[in-house]
Short mmCIF file of C-alpha atoms in Angstrom, two decimals:
data_model
loop_
_atom_site.label_atom_id
_atom_site.label_comp_id
_atom_site.label_asym_id
_atom_site.label_seq_id
_atom_site.Cartn_x
_atom_site.Cartn_y
_atom_site.Cartn_z
CA UNK A 679 23.68 92.83 97.24
CA UNK A 680 26.85 94.25 98.75
CA UNK A 681 30.34 94.15 97.30
CA UNK A 682 31.58 91.30 99.49
CA UNK A 683 28.67 89.07 98.53
CA UNK A 684 29.30 89.76 94.87
CA UNK A 685 32.92 88.81 95.37
CA UNK A 686 32.01 85.54 96.98
CA UNK A 687 29.32 84.77 94.40
CA UNK A 688 31.82 85.36 91.64
CA UNK A 689 34.51 83.19 93.21
CA UNK A 690 32.36 80.27 94.22
CA UNK A 691 30.23 80.62 91.12
CA UNK A 692 33.34 80.11 89.01
CA UNK A 693 34.30 77.06 91.05
CA UNK A 694 30.79 75.69 90.81
CA UNK A 695 30.81 76.00 87.02
CA UNK A 696 34.08 74.15 86.89
CA UNK A 697 32.84 71.29 88.99
CA UNK A 698 29.29 71.00 87.69
CA UNK A 699 30.00 68.02 85.47
CA UNK A 700 31.83 66.17 88.26
CA UNK A 701 28.98 66.88 90.71
CA UNK A 702 26.34 65.66 88.32
CA UNK A 703 28.21 62.46 87.66
CA UNK A 704 28.61 61.92 91.41
CA UNK A 705 24.89 62.41 92.03
CA UNK A 706 23.84 60.09 89.25
CA UNK A 707 26.04 57.39 90.69
CA UNK A 708 24.46 57.74 94.13
CA UNK A 709 20.92 57.69 92.85
CA UNK A 710 21.51 54.73 90.62
CA UNK A 711 22.45 52.61 93.65
CA UNK A 712 19.78 50.29 94.84
CA UNK A 713 19.25 51.64 98.34
CA UNK A 714 16.80 51.14 101.11
CA UNK A 715 14.16 53.75 101.87
CA UNK A 716 13.47 54.61 105.50
CA UNK A 717 10.21 55.80 107.02
CA UNK A 718 10.04 59.30 108.46
CA UNK A 719 7.11 60.57 110.52
CA UNK A 720 5.87 64.09 109.89
CA UNK A 721 3.44 65.42 112.48
CA UNK A 722 1.76 68.74 113.01
CA UNK A 723 2.30 70.35 116.43
CA UNK A 724 1.05 73.90 116.75
CA UNK A 725 2.89 74.82 119.93
CA UNK A 726 4.73 73.49 122.98
CA UNK A 727 1.62 73.43 125.18
CA UNK A 728 -0.05 70.49 123.44
CA UNK A 729 0.31 66.84 124.48
CA UNK A 730 3.79 66.43 123.06
CA UNK A 731 4.62 63.37 125.17
CA UNK A 732 1.67 61.50 123.73
CA UNK A 733 2.71 62.42 120.18
CA UNK A 734 6.26 61.22 120.76
CA UNK A 735 5.10 58.01 122.43
CA UNK A 736 2.94 57.21 119.40
CA UNK A 737 5.86 57.90 117.08
CA UNK A 738 8.12 55.55 118.99
CA UNK A 739 5.48 52.80 118.91
CA UNK A 740 4.85 53.38 115.21
CA UNK A 741 8.55 52.99 114.46
CA UNK A 742 8.77 49.94 116.73
CA UNK A 743 11.69 51.46 118.61
CA UNK A 744 13.08 48.98 121.15
CA UNK A 745 12.91 50.98 124.35
CA UNK A 746 12.15 48.62 127.23
CA UNK A 747 15.16 48.11 129.46
CA UNK A 748 17.40 50.28 127.29
CA UNK A 749 19.73 53.09 128.34
CA UNK A 750 18.57 56.03 126.26
CA UNK A 751 20.60 59.18 125.75
CA UNK A 752 18.78 62.32 124.61
CA UNK A 753 20.98 64.83 122.81
CA UNK A 754 19.23 68.20 122.49
CA UNK A 755 20.79 71.20 120.80
CA UNK A 756 21.81 73.58 123.59
CA UNK A 757 23.85 76.43 122.19
CA UNK A 758 23.21 79.79 123.81
CA UNK A 759 21.78 81.52 126.85
CA UNK A 760 19.10 83.40 124.95
CA UNK A 761 15.70 81.87 125.89
CA UNK A 762 13.78 84.14 123.53
CA UNK A 763 15.35 83.20 120.21
CA UNK A 764 14.72 79.71 118.79
CA UNK A 765 18.35 78.62 119.23
CA UNK A 766 18.01 75.74 121.67
CA UNK A 767 15.80 72.68 121.50
CA UNK A 768 12.77 73.76 123.52
CA UNK A 769 12.86 72.43 127.10
CA UNK A 770 9.20 71.32 126.92
CA UNK A 771 10.09 69.25 123.86
CA UNK A 772 13.00 67.56 125.66
CA UNK A 773 10.82 66.93 128.71
CA UNK A 774 8.13 65.36 126.53
CA UNK A 775 10.58 63.05 124.78
CA UNK A 776 12.12 62.01 128.10
CA UNK A 777 8.64 61.28 129.45
CA UNK A 778 7.73 59.21 126.41
CA UNK A 779 10.84 57.03 126.68
CA UNK A 780 10.28 56.53 130.40
CA UNK A 781 6.63 55.63 129.79
CA UNK A 782 7.71 52.97 127.29
CA UNK A 783 9.98 51.33 129.84
CA UNK A 784 13.47 52.70 129.23
CA UNK A 785 15.83 51.62 132.00
CA UNK A 786 17.51 55.00 131.99
CA UNK A 787 16.92 58.27 130.19
CA UNK A 788 19.83 60.68 130.35
CA UNK A 789 20.13 64.06 128.72
CA UNK A 790 23.54 65.15 127.47
CA UNK A 791 25.10 67.95 125.48
CA UNK A 792 28.50 69.47 124.86
CA UNK A 793 27.95 73.01 123.61
CA UNK A 794 30.38 74.22 120.99
CA UNK A 795 30.81 77.83 122.05
CA UNK A 796 30.02 78.17 125.73
CA UNK A 797 31.68 76.24 128.54
CA UNK A 798 29.00 77.12 131.08
CA UNK A 799 26.66 74.33 130.05
CA UNK A 800 24.52 74.05 133.18
CA UNK A 801 24.08 77.80 133.55
CA UNK A 802 22.97 77.87 129.94
CA UNK A 803 20.56 74.98 130.51
CA UNK A 804 19.03 76.87 133.42
CA UNK A 805 18.69 80.06 131.38
CA UNK A 806 17.14 78.08 128.53
CA UNK A 807 14.46 76.72 130.87
CA UNK A 808 15.67 73.12 131.24
CA UNK A 809 15.80 73.22 135.04
CA UNK A 810 12.23 74.45 135.22
CA UNK A 811 10.84 72.02 132.64
CA UNK A 812 12.62 68.83 133.73
CA UNK A 813 12.47 67.74 137.35
CA UNK A 814 15.89 67.09 138.91
CA UNK A 815 17.49 68.11 135.65
CA UNK A 816 21.02 68.35 137.02
CA UNK A 817 21.01 64.72 138.18
CA UNK A 818 19.83 63.55 134.75
CA UNK A 819 22.29 65.59 132.72
CA UNK A 820 25.83 64.96 131.53
CA UNK A 821 28.05 67.74 130.20
CA UNK A 822 29.68 65.92 127.29
CA UNK A 823 32.42 68.53 127.12
CA UNK A 824 33.70 67.30 130.47
CA UNK A 825 32.77 63.61 130.35
CA UNK A 826 35.31 60.76 130.48
CA UNK A 827 36.48 60.05 126.94
CA UNK A 828 37.62 57.08 124.89
CA UNK A 829 39.65 57.13 121.66
CA UNK A 830 37.71 55.78 118.69
CA UNK A 831 39.26 54.95 115.34
CA UNK A 832 37.40 56.13 112.26
CA UNK A 833 37.12 53.46 109.59
CA UNK A 834 37.08 54.89 106.09
CA UNK A 835 36.55 58.47 107.27
CA UNK A 836 35.05 61.09 105.01
CA UNK A 837 37.00 63.78 106.83
CA UNK A 838 40.74 64.05 107.40
CA UNK A 839 40.26 62.71 110.93
CA UNK A 840 41.50 59.22 111.70
CA UNK A 841 40.49 59.06 115.34
CA UNK A 842 38.33 60.98 117.74
CA UNK A 843 38.05 61.11 121.51
CA UNK A 844 34.38 60.69 122.34
CA UNK A 845 32.45 60.74 125.63
CA UNK A 846 31.82 57.44 127.37
CA UNK A 847 28.22 58.45 128.07
CA UNK A 848 27.49 58.62 124.36
CA UNK A 849 29.52 55.55 123.43
CA UNK A 850 27.92 53.47 126.18
CA UNK A 851 24.23 54.15 125.59
CA UNK A 852 21.90 51.66 123.88
CA UNK A 853 20.09 54.31 121.88
CA UNK A 854 21.24 57.80 120.97
CA UNK A 855 18.31 60.13 120.34
CA UNK A 856 19.18 63.30 118.47
CA UNK A 857 16.81 66.16 119.36
CA UNK A 858 17.82 69.06 117.14
CA UNK A 859 16.03 72.28 116.40
CA UNK A 860 14.91 72.87 112.82
CA UNK A 861 17.46 75.51 111.84
CA UNK A 862 19.41 76.91 108.97
CA UNK A 863 23.18 76.84 109.28
CA UNK A 864 25.47 79.45 107.77
CA UNK A 865 28.10 76.91 106.76
CA UNK A 866 26.34 73.57 106.29
CA UNK A 867 23.02 74.91 105.00
CA UNK A 868 20.87 73.21 107.61
CA UNK A 869 21.64 71.94 111.09
CA UNK A 870 19.43 68.99 111.91
CA UNK A 871 19.78 65.57 113.54
CA UNK A 872 23.15 64.70 111.98
CA UNK A 873 24.87 68.03 112.53
CA UNK A 874 23.56 67.97 116.11
CA UNK A 875 26.10 65.23 116.82
CA UNK A 876 28.89 67.84 116.80
CA UNK A 877 27.82 68.34 120.41
CA UNK A 878 29.13 64.85 121.22
CA UNK A 879 32.70 65.92 120.55
CA UNK A 880 34.30 66.95 123.86
CA UNK A 881 35.41 70.55 124.24
CA UNK A 882 37.82 69.57 127.00
CA UNK A 883 39.82 67.73 124.33
CA UNK A 884 39.24 69.88 121.25
CA UNK A 885 38.41 73.34 122.63
CA UNK A 886 35.58 75.83 122.26
CA UNK A 887 34.65 75.90 119.43
CA UNK A 888 35.54 72.43 118.18
CA UNK A 889 37.52 73.92 115.35
CA UNK A 890 39.23 70.67 114.48
CA UNK A 891 35.95 69.48 112.93
CA UNK A 892 35.90 72.51 110.67
CA UNK A 893 39.48 71.88 109.58
CA UNK A 894 38.70 68.23 108.93
CA UNK A 895 35.69 69.31 106.86
CA UNK A 896 32.35 70.26 108.44
CA UNK A 897 30.21 68.12 106.16
CA UNK A 898 32.67 65.24 106.20
CA UNK A 899 32.84 65.34 110.01
CA UNK A 900 29.03 65.30 110.20
CA UNK A 901 29.00 62.16 108.06
CA UNK A 902 31.77 60.56 110.14
CA UNK A 903 29.95 61.16 113.41
CA UNK A 904 26.78 59.71 111.93
CA UNK A 905 28.65 56.54 111.02
CA UNK A 906 30.13 56.21 114.50
CA UNK A 907 26.70 55.88 116.13
CA UNK A 908 24.66 53.18 114.40
CA UNK A 909 21.90 52.99 117.05
CA UNK A 910 20.09 56.28 116.67
CA UNK A 911 16.66 57.79 116.57
CA UNK A 912 15.99 61.40 115.59
CA UNK A 913 13.14 63.66 116.69
CA UNK A 914 13.35 67.19 115.32
CA UNK A 915 11.84 70.15 117.16
CA UNK A 916 10.32 71.99 114.24
CA UNK A 917 7.52 73.62 116.20
CA UNK A 918 9.53 76.82 116.17
CA UNK A 919 12.58 76.80 113.92
CA UNK A 920 15.24 79.30 112.99
CA UNK A 921 15.63 80.84 109.56
CA UNK A 922 18.13 83.32 108.14
CA UNK A 923 21.61 83.42 109.61
CA UNK A 924 21.30 80.25 111.73
CA UNK A 925 22.22 78.52 113.92
CA UNK A 926 22.45 81.48 116.34
CA UNK A 927 21.87 84.79 114.63
CA UNK A 928 18.72 83.94 112.69
CA UNK A 929 15.09 84.59 113.59
CA UNK A 930 12.03 82.53 114.39
CA UNK A 931 10.07 80.49 111.89
CA UNK A 932 6.82 79.03 113.16
CA UNK A 933 6.73 75.72 111.35
CA UNK A 934 4.49 73.72 113.68
CA UNK A 935 5.96 70.37 112.82
CA UNK A 936 7.80 67.42 114.38
CA UNK A 937 9.88 65.14 112.18
CA UNK A 938 11.10 61.76 113.43
CA UNK A 939 12.68 58.53 112.31
CA UNK A 940 15.34 55.91 112.91
CA UNK A 941 17.51 56.93 109.96
CA UNK A 942 18.89 60.43 110.62
CA UNK A 943 19.81 61.17 106.97
CA UNK A 944 16.22 60.44 105.91
CA UNK A 945 14.87 62.59 108.74
CA UNK A 946 17.20 65.43 107.73
CA UNK A 947 16.29 65.09 104.07
CA UNK A 948 12.62 65.43 104.98
CA UNK A 949 13.40 68.45 107.18
CA UNK A 950 15.17 70.08 104.24
CA UNK A 951 12.18 69.57 101.98
CA UNK A 952 9.93 71.15 104.59
CA UNK A 953 12.34 74.11 104.86
CA UNK A 954 12.44 74.62 101.09
CA UNK A 955 15.99 73.33 100.82
CA UNK A 956 16.97 70.68 98.27
CA UNK A 957 18.38 67.79 100.34
CA UNK A 958 20.44 66.60 97.40
CA UNK A 959 22.37 69.89 97.69
CA UNK A 960 23.31 69.33 101.33
CA UNK A 961 26.79 67.94 101.21
CA UNK A 962 26.71 65.69 104.28
CA UNK A 963 23.57 63.99 102.95
CA UNK A 964 25.25 63.51 99.60
CA UNK A 965 28.27 61.93 101.29
CA UNK A 966 26.12 59.41 103.16
CA UNK A 967 24.13 58.67 100.02
CA UNK A 968 27.21 58.13 97.90
CA UNK A 969 28.81 55.78 100.41
CA UNK A 970 25.77 53.77 101.50
CA UNK A 971 23.62 53.77 98.40
CA UNK A 972 20.79 55.36 100.38
CA UNK A 973 18.57 57.20 97.90
CA UNK A 974 18.08 60.77 99.12
CA UNK A 975 14.87 61.07 97.15
CA UNK A 976 13.48 57.76 98.34
CA UNK A 977 12.33 58.72 101.83
CA UNK A 978 8.92 57.28 102.81
CA UNK A 979 7.02 59.92 104.75
CA UNK A 980 4.28 58.95 107.19
CA UNK A 981 1.62 61.16 108.70
CA UNK A 982 1.42 64.59 107.14
CA UNK A 983 2.63 65.13 103.62
CA UNK A 984 5.64 67.41 103.20
CA UNK A 985 3.53 69.68 101.01
CA UNK A 986 1.00 70.22 103.81
CA UNK A 987 3.66 71.39 106.29
CA UNK A 988 6.14 73.00 103.91
CA UNK A 989 7.36 76.26 105.38
CA UNK A 990 9.97 78.01 103.26
CA UNK A 991 12.84 79.14 105.49
CA UNK A 992 14.74 82.32 104.62
CA UNK A 993 18.37 81.62 103.74
CA UNK A 994 21.33 83.99 103.78
CA UNK A 995 22.27 85.14 100.30
CA UNK A 996 25.28 82.86 100.03
CA UNK A 997 23.07 79.78 100.53
CA UNK A 998 20.26 80.58 98.12
CA UNK A 999 21.74 78.00 95.77
CA UNK A 1000 20.44 75.32 98.17
CA UNK A 1001 16.85 75.95 97.15
CA UNK A 1002 14.92 73.02 95.79
CA UNK B 474 46.51 73.45 127.41
CA UNK B 475 50.31 73.47 127.51
CA UNK B 476 50.24 77.18 128.28
CA UNK B 477 47.89 76.61 131.22
CA UNK B 478 50.26 73.89 132.46
CA UNK B 479 53.08 76.41 132.23
CA UNK B 480 51.17 78.76 134.52
CA UNK B 481 50.88 75.96 137.07
CA UNK B 482 54.52 74.89 136.69
CA UNK B 483 55.75 78.46 137.09
CA UNK B 484 54.52 78.52 140.69
CA UNK B 485 57.15 75.98 141.88
CA UNK B 486 60.93 76.60 141.32
CA UNK B 487 61.62 72.85 141.29
CA UNK B 488 59.56 72.55 138.11
CA UNK B 489 61.80 74.90 136.14
CA UNK B 490 63.15 72.17 133.84
CA UNK B 491 59.66 71.09 132.79
CA UNK B 492 58.65 74.74 132.48
CA UNK B 493 61.56 75.42 130.12
CA UNK B 494 60.72 72.43 127.94
CA UNK B 495 57.05 73.40 127.76
CA UNK B 496 57.92 77.00 127.01
CA UNK B 497 60.19 75.97 124.15
CA UNK B 498 57.42 73.82 122.68
CA UNK B 499 54.88 76.61 123.02
CA UNK B 500 57.19 79.17 121.39
CA UNK B 501 57.74 76.80 118.50
CA UNK B 502 53.97 76.72 117.87
CA UNK B 503 53.84 80.46 117.16
CA UNK B 504 52.06 81.06 113.89
CA UNK B 505 53.93 83.07 111.27
CA UNK B 506 52.23 85.96 109.49
CA UNK B 507 49.50 84.95 107.09
CA UNK B 508 50.63 83.78 103.67
CA UNK B 509 49.34 85.40 100.50
CA UNK B 510 47.07 82.42 99.94
CA UNK B 511 45.61 82.72 103.45
CA UNK B 512 45.01 86.41 102.92
CA UNK B 513 43.32 85.67 99.63
CA UNK B 514 41.05 83.10 101.30
CA UNK B 515 40.21 85.62 104.03
CA UNK B 516 39.25 88.06 101.31
CA UNK B 517 37.02 85.49 99.67
CA UNK B 518 35.45 84.61 103.01
CA UNK B 519 34.69 88.26 103.87
CA UNK B 520 36.93 88.16 106.94
CA UNK B 521 37.09 91.72 108.35
CA UNK B 522 40.21 93.49 107.14
CA UNK B 523 41.72 93.91 110.61
CA UNK B 524 41.41 90.17 111.29
CA UNK B 525 42.54 89.17 107.83
CA UNK B 526 45.95 90.72 108.34
CA UNK B 527 46.59 89.94 111.99
CA UNK B 528 47.93 86.53 112.87
CA UNK B 529 49.70 85.88 116.18
CA UNK B 530 46.94 84.03 117.97
CA UNK B 531 47.08 80.54 119.36
CA UNK B 532 44.84 77.58 118.38
CA UNK B 533 43.18 75.03 120.63
CA UNK B 534 44.72 72.22 118.59
CA UNK B 535 48.01 72.70 116.67
CA UNK B 536 47.41 73.24 112.98
CA UNK B 537 43.96 74.79 113.34
CA UNK B 538 42.76 78.40 113.58
CA UNK B 539 43.62 80.70 116.48
CA UNK B 540 41.03 81.62 119.11
CA UNK B 541 40.75 84.03 121.99
CA UNK B 542 41.00 81.64 124.98
CA UNK B 543 44.21 79.80 124.00
CA UNK B 544 45.77 83.10 122.91
CA UNK B 545 45.15 84.58 126.35
CA UNK B 546 46.67 81.48 127.98
CA UNK B 547 49.74 81.94 125.80
CA UNK B 548 50.17 85.61 126.78
CA UNK B 549 49.88 84.75 130.49
CA UNK B 550 52.39 81.90 130.20
CA UNK B 551 54.89 83.98 128.24
CA UNK B 552 54.41 86.89 130.65
CA UNK B 553 55.23 84.58 133.54
CA UNK B 554 58.33 83.39 131.69
CA UNK B 555 59.54 86.99 131.37
CA UNK B 556 58.85 87.51 135.05
CA UNK B 557 60.92 84.44 135.86
CA UNK B 558 63.87 85.89 133.96
CA UNK B 559 63.66 84.13 130.60
CA UNK B 560 65.24 86.41 128.02
CA UNK B 561 64.22 84.91 124.66
CA UNK B 562 63.24 87.96 122.57
CA UNK B 563 60.51 85.88 120.95
CA UNK B 564 58.54 85.99 124.18
CA UNK B 565 57.95 89.74 123.99
CA UNK B 566 57.39 89.53 120.24
CA UNK B 567 54.72 86.85 120.59
CA UNK B 568 52.99 88.72 123.40
CA UNK B 569 52.84 91.84 121.23
CA UNK B 570 51.51 89.86 118.26
CA UNK B 571 48.97 88.06 120.43
CA UNK B 572 47.65 91.35 121.82
CA UNK B 573 47.32 92.70 118.29
CA UNK B 574 45.44 89.52 117.39
CA UNK B 575 43.05 90.01 120.30
CA UNK B 576 42.43 93.66 119.52
CA UNK B 577 41.64 92.77 115.91
CA UNK B 578 38.99 90.30 117.14
CA UNK B 579 37.23 92.69 119.52
CA UNK B 580 33.49 92.65 118.84
CA UNK B 581 31.66 95.86 117.92
CA UNK B 582 30.13 95.98 121.42
CA UNK B 583 33.62 96.17 122.93
CA UNK B 584 34.09 92.64 124.25
CA UNK B 585 35.12 89.28 122.89
CA UNK B 586 33.38 86.24 121.49
CA UNK B 587 35.30 82.96 121.13
CA UNK B 588 37.16 84.07 118.01
CA UNK B 589 36.06 86.35 115.24
CA UNK B 590 34.31 89.69 115.60
CA UNK B 591 32.01 88.66 112.76
CA UNK B 592 29.86 85.60 112.14
CA UNK B 593 29.36 85.38 108.40
CA UNK B 594 27.19 88.39 107.64
CA UNK B 595 26.58 89.53 111.22
CA UNK B 596 28.71 91.05 113.93
CA UNK B 597 29.51 88.71 116.81
CA UNK B 598 28.48 89.79 120.28
CA UNK B 599 30.62 89.60 123.39
CA UNK B 600 30.50 86.70 125.82
CA UNK B 601 31.14 87.81 129.41
CA UNK B 602 33.53 84.96 130.23
CA UNK B 603 35.53 85.61 127.06
CA UNK B 604 35.60 89.36 127.64
CA UNK B 605 36.93 88.95 131.16
CA UNK B 606 39.46 86.38 130.04
CA UNK B 607 40.69 88.42 127.06
CA UNK B 608 41.43 91.40 129.29
CA UNK B 609 43.91 89.32 131.30
CA UNK B 610 46.17 89.42 128.25
CA UNK B 611 46.60 93.18 128.45
CA UNK B 612 49.06 95.19 130.41
CA UNK B 613 47.60 96.65 133.58
CA UNK B 614 49.71 99.76 133.11
CA UNK B 615 48.25 100.61 129.74
CA UNK B 616 44.59 100.73 128.78
CA UNK B 617 45.17 101.69 125.16
CA UNK B 618 42.66 99.93 122.93
CA UNK B 619 40.67 98.31 125.72
CA UNK B 620 38.74 101.23 127.20
CA UNK B 621 35.41 100.06 125.76
CA UNK B 622 36.03 96.54 126.98
CA UNK B 623 36.68 97.77 130.51
CA UNK B 624 33.44 99.71 130.42
CA UNK B 625 31.66 96.57 129.24
CA UNK B 626 33.13 94.58 132.13
CA UNK B 627 31.56 97.02 134.59
CA UNK B 628 28.19 96.50 132.90
CA UNK B 629 28.50 92.72 132.64
CA UNK B 630 29.51 92.36 136.27
CA UNK B 631 26.12 93.71 137.31
CA UNK B 632 24.40 90.67 135.79
CA UNK B 633 26.89 87.89 135.07
CA UNK B 634 25.34 84.89 133.32
CA UNK B 635 27.30 82.30 135.24
CA UNK B 636 29.84 81.71 137.96
CA UNK B 637 32.54 81.30 135.33
CA UNK B 638 31.63 84.61 133.70
CA UNK B 639 31.60 86.32 137.08
CA UNK B 640 35.04 84.94 137.94
CA UNK B 641 36.72 85.98 134.70
CA UNK B 642 35.11 89.42 134.83
CA UNK B 643 36.20 89.84 138.45
CA UNK B 644 39.76 88.87 137.55
CA UNK B 645 39.76 91.49 134.79
CA UNK B 646 38.42 94.00 137.29
CA UNK B 647 41.23 93.22 139.73
CA UNK B 648 43.95 93.37 137.07
CA UNK B 649 42.81 96.67 135.62
CA UNK B 650 41.88 98.22 138.98
CA UNK B 651 38.27 98.83 138.03
CA UNK B 652 37.20 99.01 141.65
CA UNK B 653 33.92 97.21 141.01
CA UNK B 654 32.36 96.04 144.28
CA UNK B 655 31.87 92.25 144.41
CA UNK B 656 28.35 91.08 143.64
CA UNK B 657 26.60 88.06 145.17
CA UNK B 658 28.39 84.94 143.91
CA UNK B 659 26.60 82.84 141.31
CA UNK B 660 26.30 79.13 142.10
CA UNK B 661 29.38 77.05 141.28
CA UNK B 662 28.17 74.10 139.23
CA UNK B 663 31.47 72.33 138.54
CA UNK B 664 35.00 71.90 139.85
CA UNK B 665 36.11 74.38 137.19
CA UNK B 666 33.61 76.95 138.48
CA UNK B 667 34.94 76.48 142.01
CA UNK B 668 38.58 76.74 140.92
CA UNK B 669 37.90 79.93 138.98
CA UNK B 670 35.96 81.37 141.91
CA UNK B 671 38.91 80.73 144.23
CA UNK B 672 41.29 82.34 141.75
CA UNK B 673 39.01 85.34 141.34
CA UNK B 674 38.72 85.88 145.07
CA UNK B 675 42.51 85.68 145.45
CA UNK B 676 42.75 89.22 144.06
CA UNK B 677 46.22 90.14 142.84
CA UNK B 678 47.63 86.93 144.38
CA UNK B 679 45.97 85.12 141.48
CA UNK B 680 48.77 83.62 139.30
CA UNK B 681 46.76 84.38 136.16
CA UNK B 682 47.20 88.10 136.77
CA UNK B 683 50.70 88.61 135.46
#
């Protein structure tokens, strides 16, 4: 352990000791609420060559997702040019999900993303393999960083934000489908279906990166964005995840799993358990739980058990406290 | 954004009143040196020492952290103001501080990422579009502190990732007289790509090259 890590451990360790009693009281309050449990599907998927579209179609039917005639917006996680590291949602995964929604009668299936660091979204999509995997990709894709925007007021925000400009494409869809990669995150602990919504915030308004969300509170902003989009479904690409210093500088973790459900916090909580992270230690999940009464530990998993697919992800030293 | 508007306004003498108002606003946004508390938080957060002590950058949104792209826009706008005859001594001061800010954020490979030279425990790596853009903030007469970056531009120009990257790198090449022969243009995928391509092919007539 180097000197700087010791310094941080000491500082935050002292703070943590001071706030332990407050945190415990907060957690007890959340868990004592009578909340609803949401089903989450956990499915094994060894690689991207298998019949992913069929798997996704079965998941959507199992969750009775209303698809026919709906305008569906798929929101993958497209972050960097590098096609060799597991940074971006795999193009075959996005293609399979798009195919499944079309097969079930969606009126429109669009793909949209607003990367947080790079402005060259389409070039990045091409480098990541999206053009090759998805026919006529460019005509089906919206760069949310450059989309028309509308001002939305935040009611009872968790963050210090009171309003946000958001893209019309996202606000106008019937169903927002978050397609994140199963990854660690060096600030939030894990970046999953809820954190993936940061890509909805337009760079043309807030810059690259969208630093205003960090100033307003990363975890609080994640919870706010979740609340702004009530019609969601989440399908997590956990076939190959990223461990270590995610979401960009980490390394591959072959997890061979897909996690899906209509309640993103429940999906993310299940993802955390699979990754060897305690979901009750992820702040944005705690915020949602405290506000809504949703019991973090009350997720109903379908398909594979978490134990059968658990795949302990390496965490950077500063985040080891997130272990379950 | 205001600084980019200033660059556009500076091209037409009849816009001088709006330019002056925008310039005054932009100057008023200049961040003071870091406070003791900010320095302490940088220490806690393992911010590299050079970055921890060098303010002077410009944020995307007032009140948030400073980043490379808006800082470069500020230097270009203030440089244009000096060229137009504005004599506020703060202009030169802020340009000097902004350049120090940029140099303190140079990545170990010699170029620039969006902001910091370090991402938690790992060094950041250079983005071609940011590297090209950052070099527009430096004086063409002096190459002190940017030699490695100029070398990196030569390398990046051989295989630019995108039209935008190619345009910014080409602009840096023009400004710093690198003499790199133009490579086959990458496809322009947006209006912004096309605008940057036109600016890049304008050579030293490009208003961003102050």
